PDB file of N, CA and C in Angstrom:
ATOM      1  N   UNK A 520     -25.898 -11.566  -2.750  1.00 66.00           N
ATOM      2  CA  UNK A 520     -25.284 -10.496  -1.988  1.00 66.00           C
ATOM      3  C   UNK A 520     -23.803 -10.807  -1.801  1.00 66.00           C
ATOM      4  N   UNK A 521     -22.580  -9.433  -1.877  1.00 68.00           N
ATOM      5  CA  UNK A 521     -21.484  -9.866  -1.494  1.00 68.00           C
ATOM      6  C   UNK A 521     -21.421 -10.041  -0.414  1.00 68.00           C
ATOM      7  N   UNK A 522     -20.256 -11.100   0.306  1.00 87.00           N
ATOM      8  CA  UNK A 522     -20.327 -11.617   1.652  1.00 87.00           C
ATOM      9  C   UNK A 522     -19.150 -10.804   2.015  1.00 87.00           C
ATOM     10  N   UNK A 523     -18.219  -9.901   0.818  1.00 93.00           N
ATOM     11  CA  UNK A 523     -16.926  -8.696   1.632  1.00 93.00           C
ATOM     12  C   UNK A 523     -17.106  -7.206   1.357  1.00 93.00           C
ATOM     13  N   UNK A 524     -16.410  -6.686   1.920  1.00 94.00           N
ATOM     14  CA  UNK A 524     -17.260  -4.904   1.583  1.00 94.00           C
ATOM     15  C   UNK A 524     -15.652  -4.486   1.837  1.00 94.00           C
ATOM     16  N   UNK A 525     -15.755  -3.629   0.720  1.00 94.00           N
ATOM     17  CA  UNK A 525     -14.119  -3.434   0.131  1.00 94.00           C
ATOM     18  C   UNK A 525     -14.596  -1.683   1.328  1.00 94.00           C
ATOM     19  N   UNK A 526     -13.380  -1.186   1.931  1.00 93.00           N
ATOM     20  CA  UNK A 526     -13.633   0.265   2.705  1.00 93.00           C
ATOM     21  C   UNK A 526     -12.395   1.114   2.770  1.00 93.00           C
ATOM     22  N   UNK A 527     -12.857   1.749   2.101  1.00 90.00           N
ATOM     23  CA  UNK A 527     -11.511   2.932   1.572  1.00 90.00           C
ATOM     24  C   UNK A 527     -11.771   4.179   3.192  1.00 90.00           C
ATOM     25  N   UNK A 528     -10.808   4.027   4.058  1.00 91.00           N
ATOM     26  CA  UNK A 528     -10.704   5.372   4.819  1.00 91.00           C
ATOM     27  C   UNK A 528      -9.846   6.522   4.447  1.00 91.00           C
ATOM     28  N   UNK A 529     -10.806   7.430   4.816  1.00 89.00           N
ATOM     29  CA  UNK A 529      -9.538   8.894   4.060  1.00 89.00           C
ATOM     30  C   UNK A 529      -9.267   9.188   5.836  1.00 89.00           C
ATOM     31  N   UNK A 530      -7.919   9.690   6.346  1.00 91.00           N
ATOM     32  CA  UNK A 530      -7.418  10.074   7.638  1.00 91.00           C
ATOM     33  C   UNK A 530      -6.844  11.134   7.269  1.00 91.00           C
ATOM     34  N   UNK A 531      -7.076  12.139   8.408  1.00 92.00           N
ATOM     35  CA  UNK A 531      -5.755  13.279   8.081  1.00 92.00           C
ATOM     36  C   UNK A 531      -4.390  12.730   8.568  1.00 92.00           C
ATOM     37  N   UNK A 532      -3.393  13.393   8.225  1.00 91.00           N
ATOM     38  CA  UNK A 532      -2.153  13.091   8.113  1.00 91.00           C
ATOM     39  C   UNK A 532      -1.492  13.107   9.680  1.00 91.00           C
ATOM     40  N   UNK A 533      -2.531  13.744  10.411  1.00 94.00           N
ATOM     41  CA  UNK A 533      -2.083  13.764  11.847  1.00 94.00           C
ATOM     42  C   UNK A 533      -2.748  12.230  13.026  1.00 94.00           C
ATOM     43  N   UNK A 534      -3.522  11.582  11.773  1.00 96.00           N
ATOM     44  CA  UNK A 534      -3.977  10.584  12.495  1.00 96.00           C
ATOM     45  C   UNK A 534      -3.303   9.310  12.362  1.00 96.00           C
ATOM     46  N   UNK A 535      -2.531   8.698  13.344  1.00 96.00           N
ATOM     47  CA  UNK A 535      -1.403   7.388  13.257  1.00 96.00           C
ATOM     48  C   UNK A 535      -2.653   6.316  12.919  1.00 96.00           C
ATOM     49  N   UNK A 536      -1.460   5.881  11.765  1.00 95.00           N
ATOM     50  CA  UNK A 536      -2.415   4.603  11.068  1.00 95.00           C
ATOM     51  C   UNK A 536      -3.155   3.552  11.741  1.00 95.00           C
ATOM     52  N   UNK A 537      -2.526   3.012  12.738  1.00 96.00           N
ATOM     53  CA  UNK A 537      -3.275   2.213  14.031  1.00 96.00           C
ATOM     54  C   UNK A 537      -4.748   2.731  14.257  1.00 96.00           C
ATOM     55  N   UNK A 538      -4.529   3.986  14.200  1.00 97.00           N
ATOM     56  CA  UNK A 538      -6.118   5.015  14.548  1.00 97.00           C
ATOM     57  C   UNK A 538      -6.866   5.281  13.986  1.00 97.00           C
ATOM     58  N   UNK A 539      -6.564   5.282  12.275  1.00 96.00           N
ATOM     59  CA  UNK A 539      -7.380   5.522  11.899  1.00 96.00           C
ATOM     60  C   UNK A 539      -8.619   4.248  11.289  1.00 96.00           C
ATOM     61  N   UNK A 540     -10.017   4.796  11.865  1.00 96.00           N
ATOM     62  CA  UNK A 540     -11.285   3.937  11.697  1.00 96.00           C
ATOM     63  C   UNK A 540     -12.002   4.540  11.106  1.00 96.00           C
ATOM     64  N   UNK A 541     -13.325   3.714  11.125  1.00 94.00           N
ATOM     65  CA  UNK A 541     -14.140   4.305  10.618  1.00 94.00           C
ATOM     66  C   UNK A 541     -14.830   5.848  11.923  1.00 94.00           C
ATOM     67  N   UNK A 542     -14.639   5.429  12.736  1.00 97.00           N
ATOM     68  CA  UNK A 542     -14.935   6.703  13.345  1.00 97.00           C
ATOM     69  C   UNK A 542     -14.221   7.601  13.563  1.00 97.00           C
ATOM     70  N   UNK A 543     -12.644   7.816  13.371  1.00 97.00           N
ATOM     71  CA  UNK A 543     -11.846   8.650  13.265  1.00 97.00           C
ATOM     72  C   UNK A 543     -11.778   9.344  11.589  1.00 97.00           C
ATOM     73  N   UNK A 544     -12.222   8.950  10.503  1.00 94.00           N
ATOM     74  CA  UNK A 544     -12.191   8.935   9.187  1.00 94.00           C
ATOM     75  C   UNK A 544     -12.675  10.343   8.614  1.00 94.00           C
ATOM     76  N   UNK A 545     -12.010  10.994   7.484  1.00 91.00           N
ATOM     77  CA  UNK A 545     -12.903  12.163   7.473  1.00 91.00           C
ATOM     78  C   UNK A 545     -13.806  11.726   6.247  1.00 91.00           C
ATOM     79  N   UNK A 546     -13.871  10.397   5.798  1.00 90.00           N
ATOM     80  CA  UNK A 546     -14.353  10.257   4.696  1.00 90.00           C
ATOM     81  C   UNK A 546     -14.342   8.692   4.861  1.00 90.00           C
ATOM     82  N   UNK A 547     -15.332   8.295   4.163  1.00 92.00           N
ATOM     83  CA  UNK A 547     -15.839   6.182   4.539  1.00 92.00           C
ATOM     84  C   UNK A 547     -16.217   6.147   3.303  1.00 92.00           C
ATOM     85  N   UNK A 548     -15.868   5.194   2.082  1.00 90.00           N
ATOM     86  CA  UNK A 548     -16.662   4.966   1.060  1.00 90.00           C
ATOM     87  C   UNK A 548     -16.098   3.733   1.027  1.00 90.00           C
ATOM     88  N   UNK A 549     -17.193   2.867   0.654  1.00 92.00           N
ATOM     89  CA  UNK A 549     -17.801   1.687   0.806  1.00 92.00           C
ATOM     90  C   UNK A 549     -17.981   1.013  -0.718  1.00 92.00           C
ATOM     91  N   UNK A 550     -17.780  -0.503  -0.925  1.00 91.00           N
ATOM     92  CA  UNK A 550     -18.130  -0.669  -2.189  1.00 91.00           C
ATOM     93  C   UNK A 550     -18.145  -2.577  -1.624  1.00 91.00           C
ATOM     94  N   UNK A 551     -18.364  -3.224  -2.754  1.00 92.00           N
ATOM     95  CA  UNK A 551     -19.158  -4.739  -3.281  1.00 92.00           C
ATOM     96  C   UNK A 551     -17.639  -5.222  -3.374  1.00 92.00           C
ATOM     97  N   UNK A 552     -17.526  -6.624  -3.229  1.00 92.00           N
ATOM     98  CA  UNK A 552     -16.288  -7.429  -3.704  1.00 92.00           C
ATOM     99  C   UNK A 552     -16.565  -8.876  -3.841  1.00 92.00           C
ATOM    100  N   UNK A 553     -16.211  -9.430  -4.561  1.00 90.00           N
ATOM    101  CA  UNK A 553     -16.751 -10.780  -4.342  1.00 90.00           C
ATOM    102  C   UNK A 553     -15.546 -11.772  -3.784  1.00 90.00           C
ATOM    103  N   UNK A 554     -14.586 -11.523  -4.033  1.00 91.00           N
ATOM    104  CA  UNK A 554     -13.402 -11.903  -2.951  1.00 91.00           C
ATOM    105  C   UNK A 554     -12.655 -11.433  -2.177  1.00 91.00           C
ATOM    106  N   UNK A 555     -11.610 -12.167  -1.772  1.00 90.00           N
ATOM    107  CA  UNK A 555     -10.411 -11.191  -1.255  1.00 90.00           C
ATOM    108  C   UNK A 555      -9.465 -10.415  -2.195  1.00 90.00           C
ATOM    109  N   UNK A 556      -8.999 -11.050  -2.687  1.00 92.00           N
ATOM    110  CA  UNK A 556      -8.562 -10.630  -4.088  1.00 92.00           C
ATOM    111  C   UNK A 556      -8.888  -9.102  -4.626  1.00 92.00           C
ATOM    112  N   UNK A 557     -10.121  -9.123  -5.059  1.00 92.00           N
ATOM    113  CA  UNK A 557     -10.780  -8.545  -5.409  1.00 92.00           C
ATOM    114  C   UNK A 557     -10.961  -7.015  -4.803  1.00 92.00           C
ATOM    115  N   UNK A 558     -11.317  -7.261  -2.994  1.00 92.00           N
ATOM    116  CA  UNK A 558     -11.165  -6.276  -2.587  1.00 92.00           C
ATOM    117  C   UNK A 558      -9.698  -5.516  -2.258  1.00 92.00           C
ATOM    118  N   UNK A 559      -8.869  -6.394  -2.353  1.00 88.00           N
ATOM    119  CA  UNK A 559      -7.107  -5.681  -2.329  1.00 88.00           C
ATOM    120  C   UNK A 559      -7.295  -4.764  -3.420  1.00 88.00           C
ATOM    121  N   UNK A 560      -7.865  -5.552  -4.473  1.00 89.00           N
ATOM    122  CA  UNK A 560      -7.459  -4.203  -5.512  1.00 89.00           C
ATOM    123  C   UNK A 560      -8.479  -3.010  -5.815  1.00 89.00           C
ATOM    124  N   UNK A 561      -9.474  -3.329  -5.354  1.00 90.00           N
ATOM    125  CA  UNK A 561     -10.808  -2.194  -5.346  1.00 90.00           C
ATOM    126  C   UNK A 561     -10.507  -1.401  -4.715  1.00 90.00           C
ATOM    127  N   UNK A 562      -9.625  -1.257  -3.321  1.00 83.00           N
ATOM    128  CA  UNK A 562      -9.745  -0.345  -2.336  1.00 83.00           C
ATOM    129  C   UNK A 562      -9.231   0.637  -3.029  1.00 83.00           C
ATOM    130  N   UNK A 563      -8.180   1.031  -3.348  1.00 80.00           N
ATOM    131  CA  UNK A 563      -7.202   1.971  -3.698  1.00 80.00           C
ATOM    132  C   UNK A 563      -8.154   2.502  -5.103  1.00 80.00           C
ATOM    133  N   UNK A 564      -8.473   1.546  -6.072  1.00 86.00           N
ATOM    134  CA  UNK A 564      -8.895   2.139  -7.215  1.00 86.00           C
ATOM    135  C   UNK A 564     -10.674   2.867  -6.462  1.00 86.00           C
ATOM    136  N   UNK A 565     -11.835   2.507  -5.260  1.00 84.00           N
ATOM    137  CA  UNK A 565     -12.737   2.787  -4.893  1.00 84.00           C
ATOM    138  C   UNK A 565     -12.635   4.259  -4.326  1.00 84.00           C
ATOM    139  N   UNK A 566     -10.869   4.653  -3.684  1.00 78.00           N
ATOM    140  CA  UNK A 566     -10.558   5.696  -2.975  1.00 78.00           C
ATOM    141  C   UNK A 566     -10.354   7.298  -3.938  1.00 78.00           C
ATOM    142  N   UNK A 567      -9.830   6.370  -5.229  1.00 80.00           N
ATOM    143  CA  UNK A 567      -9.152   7.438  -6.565  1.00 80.00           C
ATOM    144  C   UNK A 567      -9.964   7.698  -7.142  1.00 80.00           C
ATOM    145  N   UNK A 568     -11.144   6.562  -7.516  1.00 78.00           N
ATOM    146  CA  UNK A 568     -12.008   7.335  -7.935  1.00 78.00           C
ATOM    147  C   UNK A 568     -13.233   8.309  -7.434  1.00 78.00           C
ATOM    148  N   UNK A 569     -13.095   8.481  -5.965  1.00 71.00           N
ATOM    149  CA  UNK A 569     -13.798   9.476  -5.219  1.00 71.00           C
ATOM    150  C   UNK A 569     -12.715  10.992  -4.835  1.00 71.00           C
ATOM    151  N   UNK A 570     -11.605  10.859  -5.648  1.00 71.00           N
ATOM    152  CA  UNK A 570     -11.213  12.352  -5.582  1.00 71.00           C
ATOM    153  C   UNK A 570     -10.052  12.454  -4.820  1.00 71.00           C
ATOM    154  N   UNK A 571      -9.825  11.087  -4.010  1.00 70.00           N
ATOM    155  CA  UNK A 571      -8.179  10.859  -3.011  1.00 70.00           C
ATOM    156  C   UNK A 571      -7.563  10.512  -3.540  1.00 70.00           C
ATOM    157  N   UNK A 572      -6.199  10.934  -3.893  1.00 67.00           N
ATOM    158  CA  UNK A 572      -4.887  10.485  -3.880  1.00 67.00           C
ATOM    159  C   UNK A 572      -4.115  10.669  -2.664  1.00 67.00           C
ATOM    160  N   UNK A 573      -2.564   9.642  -3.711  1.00 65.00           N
ATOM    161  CA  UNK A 573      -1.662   9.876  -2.771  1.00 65.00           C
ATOM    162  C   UNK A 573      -0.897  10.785  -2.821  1.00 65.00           C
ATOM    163  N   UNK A 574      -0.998  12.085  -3.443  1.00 68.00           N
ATOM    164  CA  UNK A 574      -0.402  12.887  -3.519  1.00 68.00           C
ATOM    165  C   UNK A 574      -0.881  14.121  -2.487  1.00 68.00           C
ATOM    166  N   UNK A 575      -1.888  14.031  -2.166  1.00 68.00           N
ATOM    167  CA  UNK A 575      -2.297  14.578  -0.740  1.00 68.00           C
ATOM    168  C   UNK A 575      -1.801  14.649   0.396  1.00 68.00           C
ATOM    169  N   UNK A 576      -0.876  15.436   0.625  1.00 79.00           N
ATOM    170  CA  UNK A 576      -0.274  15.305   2.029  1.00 79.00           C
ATOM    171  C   UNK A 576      -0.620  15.253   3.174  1.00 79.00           C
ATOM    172  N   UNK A 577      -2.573  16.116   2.965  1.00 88.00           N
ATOM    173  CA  UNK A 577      -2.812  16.425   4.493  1.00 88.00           C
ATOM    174  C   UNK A 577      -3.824  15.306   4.580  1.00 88.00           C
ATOM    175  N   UNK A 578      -3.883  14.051   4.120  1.00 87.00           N
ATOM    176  CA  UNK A 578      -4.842  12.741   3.920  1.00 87.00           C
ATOM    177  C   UNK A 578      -4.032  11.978   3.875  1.00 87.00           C
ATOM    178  N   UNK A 579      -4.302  10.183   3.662  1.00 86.00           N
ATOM    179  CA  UNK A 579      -4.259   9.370   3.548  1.00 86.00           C
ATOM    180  C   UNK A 579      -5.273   8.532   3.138  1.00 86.00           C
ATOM    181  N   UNK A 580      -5.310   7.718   2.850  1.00 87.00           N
ATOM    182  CA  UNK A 580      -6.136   6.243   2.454  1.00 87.00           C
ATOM    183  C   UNK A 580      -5.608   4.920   2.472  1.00 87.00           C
ATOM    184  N   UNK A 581      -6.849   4.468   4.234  1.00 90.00           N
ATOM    185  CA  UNK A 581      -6.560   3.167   4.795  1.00 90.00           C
ATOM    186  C   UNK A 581      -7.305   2.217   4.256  1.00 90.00           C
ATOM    187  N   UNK A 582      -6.733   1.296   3.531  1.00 90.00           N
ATOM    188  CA  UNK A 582      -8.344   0.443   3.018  1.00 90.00           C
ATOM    189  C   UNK A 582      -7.976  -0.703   3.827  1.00 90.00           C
ATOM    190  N   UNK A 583      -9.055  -1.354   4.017  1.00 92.00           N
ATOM    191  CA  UNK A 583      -9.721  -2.618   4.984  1.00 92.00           C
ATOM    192  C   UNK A 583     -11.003  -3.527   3.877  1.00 92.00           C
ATOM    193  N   UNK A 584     -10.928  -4.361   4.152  1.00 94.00           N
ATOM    194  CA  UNK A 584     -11.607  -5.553   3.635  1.00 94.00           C
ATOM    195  C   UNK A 584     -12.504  -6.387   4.720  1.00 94.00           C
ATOM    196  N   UNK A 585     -13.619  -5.962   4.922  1.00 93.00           N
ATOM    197  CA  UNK A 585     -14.774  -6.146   5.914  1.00 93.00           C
ATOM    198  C   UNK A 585     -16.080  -7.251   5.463  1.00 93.00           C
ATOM    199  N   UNK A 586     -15.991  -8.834   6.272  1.00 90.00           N
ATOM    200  CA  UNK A 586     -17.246  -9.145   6.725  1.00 90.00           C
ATOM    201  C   UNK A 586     -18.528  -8.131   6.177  1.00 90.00           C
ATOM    202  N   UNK A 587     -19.656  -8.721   5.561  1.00 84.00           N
ATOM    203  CA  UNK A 587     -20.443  -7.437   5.698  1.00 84.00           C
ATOM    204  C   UNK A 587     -21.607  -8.703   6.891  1.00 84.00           C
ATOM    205  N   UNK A 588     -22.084  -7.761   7.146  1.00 77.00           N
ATOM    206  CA  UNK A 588     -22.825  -7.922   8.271  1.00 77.00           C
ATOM    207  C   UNK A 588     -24.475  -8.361   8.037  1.00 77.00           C
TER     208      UNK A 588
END
């Protein structure tokens, strides 16, 4: 089992980055990492390939690198 969980948040654009969580999020997708490393670069590519960019003005994408539990 991976021991990090790579987490792409999508926020609207009105939500200050500090704020945005997983419970503020309009969107949580979740994926496997086997390092740190690893998850730096998954996040962004885990977020693009579910349909977010950064060319979205009224979104964002916060990624975090999470303990899995």
């Amino acid at each position: 089992m991976n021991p990090i969980l790579v987490v792409a948040l999508v926020c609207a654009s009105t939500v200050q980055v500090p704020d945005c969580s997983r419970e503020t999020a309009l969107d949580v997708i979740v994926g496997p990492a086997h390092t740190l490393q690893e998850c730096l670069i998954q996040g962004p590519v885990l977020a693009a390939s579910a349909g977010h960019t950064e060319t979205d003005s009224k979104t964002y994408v916060k990624t975090r690198c999470e303990q899995r539990r």
